[in-house]
Coordinates of N, CA and C and ligand atoms in Angstrom, one line a residue:
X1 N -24.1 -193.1 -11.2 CA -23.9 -193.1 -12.6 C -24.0 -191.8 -13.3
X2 N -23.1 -191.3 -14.0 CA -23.1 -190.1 -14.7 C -23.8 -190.7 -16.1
X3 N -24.4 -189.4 -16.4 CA -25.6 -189.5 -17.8 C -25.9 -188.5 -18.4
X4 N -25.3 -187.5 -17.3 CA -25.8 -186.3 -18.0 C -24.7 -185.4 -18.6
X5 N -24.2 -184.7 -19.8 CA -22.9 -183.6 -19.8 C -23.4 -182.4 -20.7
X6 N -22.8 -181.4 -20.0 CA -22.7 -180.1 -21.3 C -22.0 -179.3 -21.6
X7 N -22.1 -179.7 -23.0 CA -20.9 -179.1 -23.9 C -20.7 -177.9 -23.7
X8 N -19.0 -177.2 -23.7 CA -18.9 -176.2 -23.4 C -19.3 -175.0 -24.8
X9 N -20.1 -175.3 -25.2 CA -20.9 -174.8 -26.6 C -22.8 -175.0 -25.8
X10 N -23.0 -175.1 -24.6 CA -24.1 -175.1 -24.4 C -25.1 -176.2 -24.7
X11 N -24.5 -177.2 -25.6 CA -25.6 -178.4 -25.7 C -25.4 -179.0 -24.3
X12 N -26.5 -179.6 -23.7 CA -26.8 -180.6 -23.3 C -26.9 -182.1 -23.6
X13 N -26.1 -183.1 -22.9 CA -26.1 -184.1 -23.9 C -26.6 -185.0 -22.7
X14 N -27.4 -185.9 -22.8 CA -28.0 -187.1 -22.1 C -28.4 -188.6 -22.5
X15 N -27.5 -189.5 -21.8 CA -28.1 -190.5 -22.4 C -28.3 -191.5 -21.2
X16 N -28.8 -192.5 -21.7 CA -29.4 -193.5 -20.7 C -28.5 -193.8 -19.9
X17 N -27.1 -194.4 -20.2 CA -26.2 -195.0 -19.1 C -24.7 -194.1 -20.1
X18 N -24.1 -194.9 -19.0 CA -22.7 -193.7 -19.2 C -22.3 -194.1 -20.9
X19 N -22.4 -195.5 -20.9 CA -22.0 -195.8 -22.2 C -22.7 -194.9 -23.5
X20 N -24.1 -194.9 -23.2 CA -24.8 -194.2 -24.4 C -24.4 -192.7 -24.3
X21 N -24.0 -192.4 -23.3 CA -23.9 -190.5 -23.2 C -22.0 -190.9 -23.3
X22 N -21.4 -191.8 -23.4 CA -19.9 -191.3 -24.1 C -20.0 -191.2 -25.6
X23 N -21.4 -192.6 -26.4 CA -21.1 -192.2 -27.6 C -22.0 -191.7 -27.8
X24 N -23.2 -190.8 -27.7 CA -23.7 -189.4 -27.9 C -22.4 -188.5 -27.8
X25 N -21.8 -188.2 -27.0 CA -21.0 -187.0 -26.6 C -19.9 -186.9 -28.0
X26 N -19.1 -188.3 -28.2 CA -18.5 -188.5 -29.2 C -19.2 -187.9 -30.4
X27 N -20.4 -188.5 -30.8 CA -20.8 -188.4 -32.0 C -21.1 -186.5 -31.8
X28 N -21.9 -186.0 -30.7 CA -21.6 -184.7 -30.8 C -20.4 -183.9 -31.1
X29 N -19.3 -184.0 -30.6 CA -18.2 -183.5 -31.0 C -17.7 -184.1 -32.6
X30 N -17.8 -185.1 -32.9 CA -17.5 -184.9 -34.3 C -18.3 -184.7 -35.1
X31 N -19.5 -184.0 -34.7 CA -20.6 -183.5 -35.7 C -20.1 -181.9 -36.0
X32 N -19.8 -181.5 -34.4 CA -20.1 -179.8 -34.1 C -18.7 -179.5 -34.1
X33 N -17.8 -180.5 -33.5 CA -16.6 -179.6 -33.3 C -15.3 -180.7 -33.8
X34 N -15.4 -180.6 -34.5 CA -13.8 -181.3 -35.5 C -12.4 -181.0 -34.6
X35 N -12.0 -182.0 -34.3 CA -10.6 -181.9 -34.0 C -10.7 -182.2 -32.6
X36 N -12.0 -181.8 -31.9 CA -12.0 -182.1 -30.6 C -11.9 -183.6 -29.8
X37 N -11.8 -184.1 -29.7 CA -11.8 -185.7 -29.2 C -11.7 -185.9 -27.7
X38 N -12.5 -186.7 -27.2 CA -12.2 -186.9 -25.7 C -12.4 -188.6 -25.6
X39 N -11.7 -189.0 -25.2 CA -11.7 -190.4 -24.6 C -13.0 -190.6 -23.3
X40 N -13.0 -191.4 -23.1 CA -14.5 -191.9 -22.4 C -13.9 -191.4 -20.9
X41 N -12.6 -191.5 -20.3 CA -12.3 -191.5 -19.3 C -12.4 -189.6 -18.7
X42 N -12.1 -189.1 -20.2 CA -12.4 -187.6 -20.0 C -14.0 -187.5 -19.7
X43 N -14.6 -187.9 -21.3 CA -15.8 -187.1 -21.2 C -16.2 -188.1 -19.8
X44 N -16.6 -189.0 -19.4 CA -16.9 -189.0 -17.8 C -16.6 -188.1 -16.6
X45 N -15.5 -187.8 -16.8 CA -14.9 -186.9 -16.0 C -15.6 -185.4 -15.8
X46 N -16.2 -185.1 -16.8 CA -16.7 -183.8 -16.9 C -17.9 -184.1 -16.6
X47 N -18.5 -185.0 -17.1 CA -20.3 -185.2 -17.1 C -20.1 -185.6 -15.9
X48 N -22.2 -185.3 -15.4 CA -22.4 -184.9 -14.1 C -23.6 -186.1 -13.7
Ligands
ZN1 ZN1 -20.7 -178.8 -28.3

């Protein structure tokens, strides 16, 4: 199970299961980076 990703801005983002670290990752990117969007299938794809 992936849980862990980091943004290519250096945050580290972690959450308990994949579900909680896609909508952390989400809510990170529309906090810090406007316009960016990744669907669940991406940001999994990248986290480790
Ligand atoms: Zn970031």
């Amino acid at each position: 199970m992936k849980t862990r990703l980091t943004c290519p801005c250096g945050t580290v983002i972690t959450g308990a299961d994949e579900d909680e670290l896609v909508e952390l990752t989400q809510q990170h990117l529309a906090a810090e980076h406007p316009g960016m969007e990744y669907g669940r299938d991406e940001i999994l794809f990248i986290a480790t």
